[in-house]
Coordinates of C-alpha atoms in Angstrom, one line a residue:
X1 CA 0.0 0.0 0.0
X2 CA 1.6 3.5 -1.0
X3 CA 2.5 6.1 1.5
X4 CA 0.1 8.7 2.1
X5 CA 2.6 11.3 0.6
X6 CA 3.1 9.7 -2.3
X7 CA -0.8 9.1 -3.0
X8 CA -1.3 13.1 -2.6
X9 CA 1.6 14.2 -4.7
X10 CA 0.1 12.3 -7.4
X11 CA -3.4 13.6 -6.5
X12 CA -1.4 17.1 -6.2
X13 CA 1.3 18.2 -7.7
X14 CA 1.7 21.2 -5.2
X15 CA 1.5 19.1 -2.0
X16 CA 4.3 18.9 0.0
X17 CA 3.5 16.7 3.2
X18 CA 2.9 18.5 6.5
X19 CA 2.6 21.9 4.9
X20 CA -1.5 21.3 4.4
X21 CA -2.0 20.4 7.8
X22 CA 0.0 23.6 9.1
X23 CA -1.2 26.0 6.5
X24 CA -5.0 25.6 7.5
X25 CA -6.3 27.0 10.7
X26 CA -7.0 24.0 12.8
X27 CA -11.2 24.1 13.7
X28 CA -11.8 24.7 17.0
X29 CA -15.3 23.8 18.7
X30 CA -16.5 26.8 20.0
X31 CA -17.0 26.5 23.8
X32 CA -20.4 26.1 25.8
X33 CA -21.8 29.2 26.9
X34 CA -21.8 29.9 30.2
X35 CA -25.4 29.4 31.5
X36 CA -28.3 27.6 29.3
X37 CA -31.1 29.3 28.2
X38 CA -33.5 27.2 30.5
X39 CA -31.2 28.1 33.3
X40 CA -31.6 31.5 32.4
X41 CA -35.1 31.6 32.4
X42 CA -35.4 29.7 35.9
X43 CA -32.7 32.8 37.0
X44 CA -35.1 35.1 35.6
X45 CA -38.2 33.7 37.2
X46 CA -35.8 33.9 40.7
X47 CA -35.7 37.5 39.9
X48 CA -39.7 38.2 39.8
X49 CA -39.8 36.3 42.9
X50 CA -37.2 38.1 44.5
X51 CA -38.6 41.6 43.1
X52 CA -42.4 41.0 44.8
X53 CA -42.2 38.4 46.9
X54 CA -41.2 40.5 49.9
X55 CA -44.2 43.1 49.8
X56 CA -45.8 40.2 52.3
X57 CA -42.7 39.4 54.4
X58 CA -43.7 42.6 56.1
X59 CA -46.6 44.4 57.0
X60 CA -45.3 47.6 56.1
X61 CA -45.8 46.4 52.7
X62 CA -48.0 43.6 52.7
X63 CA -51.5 45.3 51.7
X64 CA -54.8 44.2 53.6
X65 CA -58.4 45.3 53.7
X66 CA -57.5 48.3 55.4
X67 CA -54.3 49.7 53.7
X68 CA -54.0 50.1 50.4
X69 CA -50.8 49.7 48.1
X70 CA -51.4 53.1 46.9
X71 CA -50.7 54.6 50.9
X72 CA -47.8 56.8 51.0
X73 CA -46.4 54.4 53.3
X74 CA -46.8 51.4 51.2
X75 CA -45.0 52.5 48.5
X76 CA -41.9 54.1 50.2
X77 CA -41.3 50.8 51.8
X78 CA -42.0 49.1 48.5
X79 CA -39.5 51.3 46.8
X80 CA -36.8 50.1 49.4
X81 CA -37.2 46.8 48.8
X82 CA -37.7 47.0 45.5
X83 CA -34.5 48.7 45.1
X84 CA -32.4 46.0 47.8
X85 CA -34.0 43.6 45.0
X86 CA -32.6 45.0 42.1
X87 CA -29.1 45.2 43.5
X88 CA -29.0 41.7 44.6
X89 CA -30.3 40.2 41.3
X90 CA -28.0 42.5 39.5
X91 CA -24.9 41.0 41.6
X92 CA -26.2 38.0 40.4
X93 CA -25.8 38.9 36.6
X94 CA -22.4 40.5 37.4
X95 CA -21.5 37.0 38.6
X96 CA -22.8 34.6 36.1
X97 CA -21.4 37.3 33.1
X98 CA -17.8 37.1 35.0
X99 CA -17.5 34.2 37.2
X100 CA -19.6 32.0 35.6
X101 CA -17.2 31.1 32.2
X102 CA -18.5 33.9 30.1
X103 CA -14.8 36.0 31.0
X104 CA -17.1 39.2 30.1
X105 CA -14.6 42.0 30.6
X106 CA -15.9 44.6 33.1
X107 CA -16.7 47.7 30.2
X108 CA -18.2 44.8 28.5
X109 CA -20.5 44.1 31.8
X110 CA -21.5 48.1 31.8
X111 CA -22.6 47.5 28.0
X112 CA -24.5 44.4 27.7
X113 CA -26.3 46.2 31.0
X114 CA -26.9 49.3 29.2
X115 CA -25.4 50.9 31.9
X116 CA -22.6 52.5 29.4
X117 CA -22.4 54.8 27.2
X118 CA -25.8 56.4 28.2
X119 CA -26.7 57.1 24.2
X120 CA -28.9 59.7 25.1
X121 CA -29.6 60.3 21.3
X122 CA -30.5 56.8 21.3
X123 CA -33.1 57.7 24.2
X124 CA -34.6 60.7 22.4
X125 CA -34.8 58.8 19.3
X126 CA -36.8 56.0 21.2
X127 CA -38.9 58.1 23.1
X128 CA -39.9 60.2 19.5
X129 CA -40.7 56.4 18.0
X130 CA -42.7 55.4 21.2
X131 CA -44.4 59.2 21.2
X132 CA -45.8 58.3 17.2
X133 CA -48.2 55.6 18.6
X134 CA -49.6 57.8 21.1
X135 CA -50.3 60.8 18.5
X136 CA -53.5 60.8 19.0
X137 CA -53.7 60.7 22.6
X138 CA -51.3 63.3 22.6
X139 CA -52.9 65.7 20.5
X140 CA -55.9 65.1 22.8
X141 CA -54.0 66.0 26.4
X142 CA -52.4 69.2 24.8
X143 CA -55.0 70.1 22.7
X144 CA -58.4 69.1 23.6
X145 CA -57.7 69.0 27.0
X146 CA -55.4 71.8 26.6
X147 CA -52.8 70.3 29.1
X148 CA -50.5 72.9 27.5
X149 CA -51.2 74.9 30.6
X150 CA -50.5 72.6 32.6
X151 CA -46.7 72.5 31.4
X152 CA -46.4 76.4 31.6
X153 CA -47.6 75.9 35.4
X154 CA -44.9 73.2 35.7
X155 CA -48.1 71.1 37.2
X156 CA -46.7 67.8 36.1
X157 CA -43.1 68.5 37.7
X158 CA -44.8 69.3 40.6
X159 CA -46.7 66.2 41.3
X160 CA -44.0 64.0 40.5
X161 CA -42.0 65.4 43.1
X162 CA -45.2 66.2 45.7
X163 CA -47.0 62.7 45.0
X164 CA -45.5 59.2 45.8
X165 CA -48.4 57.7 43.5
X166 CA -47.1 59.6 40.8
X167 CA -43.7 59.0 41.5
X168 CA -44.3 55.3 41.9
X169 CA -45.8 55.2 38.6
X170 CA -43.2 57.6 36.8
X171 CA -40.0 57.2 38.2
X172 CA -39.4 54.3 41.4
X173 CA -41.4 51.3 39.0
X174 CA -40.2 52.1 35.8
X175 CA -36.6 52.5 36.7
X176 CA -36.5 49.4 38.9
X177 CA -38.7 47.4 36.8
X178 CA -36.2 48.2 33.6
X179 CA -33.2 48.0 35.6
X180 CA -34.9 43.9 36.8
X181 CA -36.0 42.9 33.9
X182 CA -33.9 44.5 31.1
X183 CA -30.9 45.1 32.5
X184 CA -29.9 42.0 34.7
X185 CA -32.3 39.7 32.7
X186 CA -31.4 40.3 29.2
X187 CA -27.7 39.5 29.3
X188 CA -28.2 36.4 30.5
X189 CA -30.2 35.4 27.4
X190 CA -27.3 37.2 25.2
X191 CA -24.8 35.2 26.9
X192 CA -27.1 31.9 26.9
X193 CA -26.5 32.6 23.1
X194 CA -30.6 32.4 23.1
X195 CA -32.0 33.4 19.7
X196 CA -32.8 37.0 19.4
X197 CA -36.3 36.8 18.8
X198 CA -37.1 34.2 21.3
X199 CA -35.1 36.6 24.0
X200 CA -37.4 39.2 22.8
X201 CA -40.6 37.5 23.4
X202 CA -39.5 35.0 25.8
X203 CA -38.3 37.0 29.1
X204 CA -41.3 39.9 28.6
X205 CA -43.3 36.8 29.6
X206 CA -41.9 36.2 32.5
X207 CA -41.9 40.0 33.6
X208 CA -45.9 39.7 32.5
X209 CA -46.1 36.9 34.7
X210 CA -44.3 39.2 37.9
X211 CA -47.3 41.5 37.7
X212 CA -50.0 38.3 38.4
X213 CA -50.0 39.1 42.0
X214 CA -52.1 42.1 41.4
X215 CA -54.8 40.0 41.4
X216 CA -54.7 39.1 45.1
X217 CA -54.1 42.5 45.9
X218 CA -57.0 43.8 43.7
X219 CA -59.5 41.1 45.3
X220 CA -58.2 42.0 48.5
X221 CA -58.6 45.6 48.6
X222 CA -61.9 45.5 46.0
X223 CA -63.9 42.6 47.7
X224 CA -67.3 43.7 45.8
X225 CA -65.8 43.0 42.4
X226 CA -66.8 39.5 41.0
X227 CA -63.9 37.0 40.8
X228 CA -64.7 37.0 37.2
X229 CA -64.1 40.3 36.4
X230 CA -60.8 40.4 38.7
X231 CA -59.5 37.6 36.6
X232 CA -60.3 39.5 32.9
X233 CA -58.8 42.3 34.4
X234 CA -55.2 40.3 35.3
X235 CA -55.6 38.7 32.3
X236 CA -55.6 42.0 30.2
X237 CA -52.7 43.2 32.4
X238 CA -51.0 39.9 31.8
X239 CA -51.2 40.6 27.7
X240 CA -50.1 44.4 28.1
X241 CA -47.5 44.1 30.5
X242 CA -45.5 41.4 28.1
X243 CA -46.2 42.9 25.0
X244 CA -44.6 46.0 26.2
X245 CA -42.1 44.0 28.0
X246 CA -41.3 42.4 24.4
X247 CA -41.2 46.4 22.6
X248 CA -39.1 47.4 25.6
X249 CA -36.8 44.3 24.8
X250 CA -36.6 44.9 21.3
X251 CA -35.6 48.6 21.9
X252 CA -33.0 47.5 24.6
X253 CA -31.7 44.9 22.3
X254 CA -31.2 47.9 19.3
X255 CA -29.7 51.0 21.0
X256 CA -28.1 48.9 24.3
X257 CA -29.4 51.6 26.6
X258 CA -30.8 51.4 30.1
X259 CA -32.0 54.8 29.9
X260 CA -33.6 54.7 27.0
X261 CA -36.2 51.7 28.0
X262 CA -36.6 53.5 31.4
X263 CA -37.7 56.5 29.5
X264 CA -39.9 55.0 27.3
X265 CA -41.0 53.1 29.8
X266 CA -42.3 56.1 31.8
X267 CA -43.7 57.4 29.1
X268 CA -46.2 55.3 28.3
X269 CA -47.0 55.4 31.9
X270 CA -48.1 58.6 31.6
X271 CA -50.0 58.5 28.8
X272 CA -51.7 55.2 29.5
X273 CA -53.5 53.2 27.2
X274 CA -55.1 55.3 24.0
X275 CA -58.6 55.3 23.6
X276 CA -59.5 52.9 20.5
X277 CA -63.4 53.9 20.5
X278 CA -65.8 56.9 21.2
X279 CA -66.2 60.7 21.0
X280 CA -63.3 62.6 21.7
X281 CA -64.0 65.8 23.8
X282 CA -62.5 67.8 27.1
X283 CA -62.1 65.9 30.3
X284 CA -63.4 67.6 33.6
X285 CA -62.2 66.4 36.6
X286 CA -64.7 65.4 39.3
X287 CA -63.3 68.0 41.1
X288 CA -63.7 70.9 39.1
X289 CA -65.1 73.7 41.6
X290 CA -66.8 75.6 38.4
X291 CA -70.7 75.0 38.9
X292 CA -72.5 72.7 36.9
X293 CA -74.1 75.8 34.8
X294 CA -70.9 77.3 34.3
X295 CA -69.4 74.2 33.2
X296 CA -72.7 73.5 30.7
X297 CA -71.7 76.8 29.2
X298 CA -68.5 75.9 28.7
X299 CA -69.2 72.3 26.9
X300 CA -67.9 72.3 23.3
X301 CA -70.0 72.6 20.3
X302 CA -71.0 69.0 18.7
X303 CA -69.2 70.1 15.5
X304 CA -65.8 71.2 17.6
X305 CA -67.0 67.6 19.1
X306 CA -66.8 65.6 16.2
X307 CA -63.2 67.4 14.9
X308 CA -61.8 66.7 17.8
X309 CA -62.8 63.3 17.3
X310 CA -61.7 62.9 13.5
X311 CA -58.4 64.3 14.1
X312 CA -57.5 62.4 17.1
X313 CA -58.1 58.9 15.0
X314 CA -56.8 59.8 12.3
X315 CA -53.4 61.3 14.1
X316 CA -53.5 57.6 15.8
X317 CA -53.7 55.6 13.0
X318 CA -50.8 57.9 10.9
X319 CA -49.0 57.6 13.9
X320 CA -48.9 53.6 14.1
X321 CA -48.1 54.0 10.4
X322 CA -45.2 55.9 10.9
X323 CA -44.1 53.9 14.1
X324 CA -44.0 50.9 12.2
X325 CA -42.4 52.5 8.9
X326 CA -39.5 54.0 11.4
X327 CA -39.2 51.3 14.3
X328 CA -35.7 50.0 12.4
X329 CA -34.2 53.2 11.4
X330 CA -35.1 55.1 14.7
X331 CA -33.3 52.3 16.7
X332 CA -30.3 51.8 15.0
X333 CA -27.6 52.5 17.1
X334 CA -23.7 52.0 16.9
X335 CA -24.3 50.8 20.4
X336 CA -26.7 47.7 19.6
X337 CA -26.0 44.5 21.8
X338 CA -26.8 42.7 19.1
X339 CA -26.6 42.7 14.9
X340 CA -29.0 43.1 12.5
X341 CA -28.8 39.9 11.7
X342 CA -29.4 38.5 14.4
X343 CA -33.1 39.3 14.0
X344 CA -33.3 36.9 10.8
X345 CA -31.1 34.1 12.2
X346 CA -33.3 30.9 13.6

C-alpha cells in the first residue's frame, strides 16, 4: 500500500507533506456558553420572585383590607425593597457574566447592562418612535384638553415630586422594573447565546407573569368586584405588560441603553392606554369647583366635538403608520447588543 505522501503528490502536484495540515487553521469547537437558556429563564423567574415576593414578608408592605398599596407608606417601603431587589439580582448577573465562564470584561458588563455609554440620542430617538403611537392621545391632552397649561404651570413637575403615586408610577417602578428585567435579565439570554427573537418574546413573559399578584391584591382591597371580572382584568394586564415587556426588549436589544427603556417606559405610563373607540372631547375632573351651569356653558359645540374626534383617529392611525415604517431606522444604534442579523437568524 503506497505512502500517504506519495498518494497526494500524485493527487497534487503542489502538495508537500505537513505543509497542508499547518497551513490551515486547525477548527476549533467553540465553547459552551456559560449558562443555558433554560437556566436562564429559571434565573429570571428567581428575579420576579425576589422583586415582589417580599411586599408580604412585612406588614409595612403587605397590603390588607384596610391599607392600600397606593398609601404613602406602602409604596416608600416598596421602593426600598424594591431597590435592595434589584441590587442583589444585579450581583447575580455581574456573577454569572464574570465568574460564571463567560470571561465578560468589566466595560463589556456596563454595555451588555446598558449601563454605558448612556446614548442619550439613542433615548430621544426612542422616546420620539414610542411618542408616534400615542399621537392621537397626545394631541388630545395638549389640545383638547389643553394640558398645554398645565406644562407652563410646571403642574406635572410638581406632582411627581409632591405625589409618591405619581412618582411610583413615573419614576421608582419604571426604573426598577427596567433596571430587573432589562438590565440584569437580558444578558443572561445574550450570553445563553438564546436566539434573538425568542429573548425578545420569551423573558417579557416572564416580567408579565411578575405583575400576576395584582390580582390578590386587587380582590383584597376591592372585595365587591366579581372573581370573574378580577380575573379578565389580570388577564388584560397579563397581555399588556408582556407585549410592552417584548417592545421594551426589542428597543434595549437595538440601542443597548438602560435609559432609553426606562424613559420609554415612563412614558407610556403617563400617557396610559389610547382610547380605540368613542367621541373625543375635554375631560373635567370630578373635582372641578366651576358650577354645573358654568361648566354646561363651557361644553364644546358638537361640530368642535366631532373634529376633535376625527383628528385624534386619524393622528393615531398615521402615527402607528409611521411607528411601524420607522421602528428600524429610529433604533439603529452604533451601540446595539446585538446585529442586524441577528433578527433573521433561527
Amino acid at each position: 500500500m503506497p505512502a500517504l505522501g506519495e498518494v497526494m503528490r500524485k493527487l497534487n502536484p503542489w502538495y508537500h507533506e505537513g505543509r497542508l495540515s499547518r497551513s490551515l487553521p486547525r477548527y476549533e469547537p467553540p465553547a459552551p456558553p456559560p449558562i443555558s437558556t433554560a437556566a436562564a429563564s429559571v434565573l429570571i423567574v428567581v428575579y420576579a420572585l425576589v422583586y415582589f415576593l417580599p411586599f408580604y414578608a412585612s406588614p409595612t408592605t403587605r397590603p390588607s383590607p384596610t391599607l392600600s398599596r397606593d398609601a404613602p407608606s406602602v409604596i416608600r417601603a416598596r421602593i426600598r425593597s424594591v431597590s435592595i431587589s434589584c441590587l442583589l439580582c444585579c450581583a447575580a448577573t455581574l456573577a454569572v457574566l464574570t465568574r460564571g465562564g463567560a470571561h465578560v470584561s468589566p466595560a463589556d458588563v456596563l454595555h451588555l447592562m446598558g449601563l454605558w455609554p448612556p446614548a442619550l440620542a439613542d433615548t430621544a430617538r426612542a422616546v420620539l418612535l414610542t411618542a408616534l403611537l400615542f399621537a392621537g392621545p397626545l394631541f388630545a391632552y395638549f389640545v383638547v384638553d389643553a394640558g398645554w397649561r398645565e406644562w407652563l404651570r410646571l403642574e406635572p413637575v410638581l406632582a411627581l415630586w409632591g405625589d409618591w403615586m405619581t412618582w411610583r408610577n413615573i419614576v421608582a417602578g419604571p426604573v426598577t422594573e427596567e433596571v430587573l428585567f432589562r438590565a440584569a435579565s437580558v444578558p443572561l439570554m445574550l450570553v445563553a447565546r438564546t436566539p434573538v427573537r425568542q429573548t425578545i418574546f420569551l423573558s417579557p413573559v416572564l416580567f408579565g407573569l411578575a405583575h400576576v399578584h395584582h390580582f390578590y391584591e386587587f380582590r383584597l382591597t376591592q372585595p365587591q368586584v366579581s372573581v370573574a371580572a378580577a380575573v379578565l382584568r389580570s388577564v388584560f394586564q397579563l397581555g399588556f405588560t408582556t407585549l410592552f415587556g417584548a417592545y421594551a426588549t426589542f428597543l434595549f436589544v437595538r440601542t443597548g441603553s438602560l435609559p432609553a427603556v426606562c424613559a420609554v417606559h415612563a412614558f407610556c405610563n403617563c400617557m396610559g392606554l389610547p382610547r380605540l373607540w368613542g367621541r373625543v372631547q375635554p375631560q373635567v375632573p370630578d373635582d372641578d369647583p366651576a358650577p354645573l351651569r358654568r361648566r354646561d356653558e363651557q361644553r364644546p359645540s358638537t361640530g368642535a366635538v366631532w373634529l376633535w374626534t376625527a383628528a385624534y383617529y386619524v393622528l393615531l392611525v398615521a402615527g402607528a403608520t409611521a411607528w411601524w415604517k420607522n421602528i428600524w431606522a429610529l433604533t439603529e444604534s452604533p451601540n446595539a447588543l446585538v446585529s442586524d442579523l441577528a433578527f433573521t437568524a433561527t
